Coordinates of N, CA and C in Angstrom, one line a residue:
M8 N 102.2 87.7 99.7 CA 102.7 88.0 98.3 C 102.8 86.7 97.5
V9 N 103.4 85.7 98.1 CA 103.6 84.4 97.4 C 102.3 83.8 97.2
S10 N 101.3 83.9 98.1 CA 100.0 83.3 97.9 C 99.2 83.9 96.8
K11 N 99.6 85.0 96.3 CA 98.9 85.6 95.1 C 99.3 84.8 93.9
L12 N 100.5 84.3 93.9 CA 101.0 83.5 92.7 C 100.8 82.0 92.8
E13 N 100.7 81.5 94.0 CA 100.6 80.1 94.3 C 99.4 79.9 95.2
S14 N 99.1 78.6 95.5 CA 98.0 78.3 96.4 C 98.5 78.7 97.8
A15 N 97.6 78.9 98.8 CA 98.0 79.3 100.1 C 98.9 78.1 100.7
E16 N 98.5 76.9 100.5 CA 99.3 75.8 101.0 C 100.7 75.7 100.5
K17 N 100.9 75.9 99.2 CA 102.2 75.9 98.6 C 103.0 77.1 99.1
A18 N 102.4 78.3 99.2 CA 103.0 79.5 99.8 C 103.5 79.2 101.2
K19 N 102.7 78.6 102.0 CA 103.1 78.2 103.4 C 104.3 77.3 103.4
K20 N 104.3 76.3 102.5 CA 105.5 75.4 102.5 C 106.7 76.1 102.0
Q21 N 106.6 77.0 101.1 CA 107.8 77.8 100.6 C 108.3 78.7 101.7
L22 N 107.4 79.3 102.5 CA 107.9 80.1 103.6 C 108.5 79.3 104.7
I23 N 108.0 78.1 105.0 CA 108.7 77.3 106.0 C 110.1 76.9 105.5
A24 N 110.2 76.6 104.2 CA 111.5 76.2 103.7 C 112.5 77.4 103.8
L25 N 112.0 78.6 103.5 CA 112.8 79.8 103.5 C 113.3 80.1 104.9
L26 N 112.4 79.8 105.9 CA 112.8 80.0 107.3 C 114.0 79.1 107.8
E27 N 114.2 78.1 107.0 CA 115.3 77.2 107.4 C 116.7 77.8 107.0
I28 N 116.7 78.7 106.0 CA 118.0 79.3 105.5 C 118.2 80.7 105.8
I29 N 117.2 81.4 106.4 CA 117.4 82.8 106.7 C 117.2 83.1 108.2
E30 N 117.6 84.3 108.6 CA 117.3 84.8 110.0 C 116.5 86.0 109.8
I31 N 115.6 86.2 110.8 CA 114.7 87.4 110.8 C 115.2 88.2 112.0
V32 N 115.6 89.5 111.7 CA 116.0 90.4 112.7 C 114.8 91.0 113.4
P33 N 114.9 91.3 114.7 CA 113.8 92.0 115.4 C 113.7 93.4 114.9
V34 N 112.5 93.9 115.0 CA 112.2 95.3 114.8 C 111.7 95.9 116.0
G35 N 112.3 97.0 116.5 CA 111.9 97.6 117.7 C 111.6 99.1 117.5
K36 N 111.3 99.7 118.5 CA 110.9 101.2 118.5 C 112.1 102.0 118.0
S37 N 113.3 101.6 118.3 CA 114.5 102.4 117.9 C 114.6 102.3 116.3
T38 N 114.3 101.2 115.8 CA 114.4 101.0 114.3 C 113.4 102.0 113.6
V39 N 112.2 102.0 114.1 CA 111.2 102.9 113.6 C 111.6 104.4 113.7
K40 N 112.1 104.7 114.9 CA 112.5 106.1 115.1 C 113.7 106.5 114.2
K41 N 114.7 105.6 114.1 CA 115.8 105.9 113.1 C 115.2 106.1 111.7
T42 N 114.3 105.3 111.3 CA 113.7 105.5 110.0 C 113.0 106.8 109.8
L43 N 112.2 107.1 110.8 CA 111.4 108.4 110.7 C 112.3 109.6 110.7
F44 N 113.4 109.6 111.3 CA 114.3 110.8 111.4 C 115.4 110.7 110.4
S45 N 115.4 109.7 109.5 CA 116.5 109.6 108.6 C 116.2 110.4 107.3
D46 N 117.2 110.3 106.4 CA 117.0 111.0 105.1 C 116.5 110.1 104.0
F47 N 116.1 108.9 104.4 CA 115.5 108.0 103.4 C 114.2 108.6 102.9
R48 N 114.0 108.6 101.6 CA 112.7 109.1 101.1 C 111.6 108.1 101.2
D49 N 111.9 106.8 101.2 CA 111.0 105.8 101.3 C 111.1 105.1 102.6
F50 N 110.0 105.1 103.4 CA 110.0 104.5 104.7 C 110.4 103.0 104.7
E51 N 109.9 102.2 103.8 CA 110.2 100.8 103.8 C 111.7 100.6 103.5
N52 N 112.3 101.3 102.6 CA 113.8 101.2 102.4 C 114.6 101.6 103.6
G53 N 114.2 102.7 104.3 CA 114.9 103.1 105.5 C 114.7 102.0 106.6
W54 N 113.5 101.5 106.7 CA 113.2 100.5 107.7 C 114.1 99.2 107.5
Q55 N 114.2 98.8 106.2 CA 115.0 97.7 105.9 C 116.5 98.0 106.2
N56 N 116.9 99.2 105.9 CA 118.3 99.5 106.2 C 118.6 99.5 107.7
F57 N 117.8 100.1 108.5 CA 118.0 100.1 109.9 C 117.8 98.8 110.6
C58 N 116.9 98.0 110.1 CA 116.8 96.6 110.6 C 118.1 95.9 110.3
A59 N 118.7 96.0 109.1 CA 119.9 95.4 108.8 C 121.1 95.9 109.7
E60 N 121.1 97.2 109.9 CA 122.2 97.8 110.8 C 122.1 97.2 112.2
E61 N 120.9 97.2 112.7 CA 120.7 96.8 114.1 C 120.9 95.3 114.2
G62 N 120.7 94.5 113.1 CA 120.9 93.1 113.1 C 122.4 92.8 112.9
K63 N 123.3 93.8 112.8 CA 124.7 93.6 112.6 C 125.0 93.0 111.2
L64 N 124.1 93.3 110.2 CA 124.4 92.8 108.9 C 125.3 93.9 108.2
T65 N 125.9 93.5 107.1 CA 126.8 94.4 106.4 C 126.4 94.7 105.0
T66 N 125.4 94.0 104.5 CA 125.0 94.2 103.1 C 123.5 94.2 102.9
I67 N 123.1 95.0 101.9 CA 121.7 95.0 101.5 C 121.7 94.6 100.0
V68 N 120.9 93.6 99.6 CA 120.8 93.2 98.3 C 119.5 93.6 97.7
T69 N 119.6 94.4 96.6 CA 118.4 95.0 96.0 C 118.6 95.3 94.6
R70 N 117.5 95.3 93.8 CA 117.6 95.7 92.4 C 117.6 97.2 92.3
N71 N 117.3 97.9 93.3 CA 117.2 99.4 93.3 C 118.3 100.0 94.2
T72 N 119.5 99.9 93.8 CA 120.6 100.3 94.7 C 120.5 101.8 94.9
K73 N 120.0 102.6 94.0 CA 119.9 104.0 94.2 C 119.0 104.4 95.3
D74 N 118.0 103.5 95.7 CA 117.1 103.8 96.8 C 117.9 103.8 98.2
Y75 N 119.1 103.3 98.2 CA 119.8 103.1 99.4 C 121.1 104.1 99.4
S76 N 121.0 105.2 98.7 CA 122.1 106.1 98.7 C 122.5 106.7 100.1
E77 N 121.5 106.6 101.0 CA 121.7 107.1 102.4 C 122.3 106.1 103.3
S78 N 122.5 104.9 102.8 CA 122.9 103.8 103.7 C 124.4 103.8 103.9
N79 N 124.7 103.3 105.1 CA 126.1 103.1 105.5 C 126.6 101.7 105.2
L80 N 125.6 100.8 104.8 CA 125.9 99.4 104.5 C 126.4 99.3 103.0
V81 N 127.0 98.1 102.7 CA 127.3 97.8 101.3 C 125.9 97.5 100.7
V82 N 125.7 98.1 99.5 CA 124.5 97.9 98.8 C 124.8 97.3 97.4
Q83 N 124.3 96.1 97.1 CA 124.6 95.4 95.9 C 123.4 94.9 95.2
T84 N 123.5 94.8 93.9 CA 122.4 94.1 93.1 C 122.5 92.6 93.4
P85 N 121.5 91.8 93.1 CA 121.6 90.4 93.3 C 122.8 89.8 92.4
R86 N 123.0 90.3 91.2 CA 124.1 89.8 90.4 C 125.4 90.1 91.1
E87 N 125.6 91.3 91.6 CA 126.9 91.6 92.3 C 127.1 90.7 93.5
F88 N 126.0 90.5 94.2 CA 126.1 89.7 95.4 C 126.5 88.2 95.1
L89 N 125.8 87.7 94.1 CA 126.0 86.3 93.7 C 127.4 86.1 93.1
A90 N 128.0 87.1 92.5 CA 129.3 87.0 91.9 C 130.4 86.7 92.9
I91 N 130.1 87.1 94.1 CA 131.1 86.8 95.2 C 131.3 85.3 95.4
F92 N 130.2 84.5 95.1 CA 130.3 83.1 95.4 C 130.7 82.2 94.2
E93 N 131.0 82.9 93.0 CA 131.4 82.2 91.8 C 132.9 81.8 91.9

């Protein structure tokens, strides 16, 4: 996605920098099963939700909070999330 806006080399450097500040949670068969049998209308949203749950995360940050009405996690907009740190 980044490489569509930038050169492939710049995109790679940005992704390497991003990996320094984030963790990536594993995705397993159970994550996919939970998503398939959930009430999420959008597979990707459900998948993100269950990845977060299985990774012991507490919050999903999204511009589309309504897409996570089925979530048991705290769902916040970027503005709401960043306000915590002000």
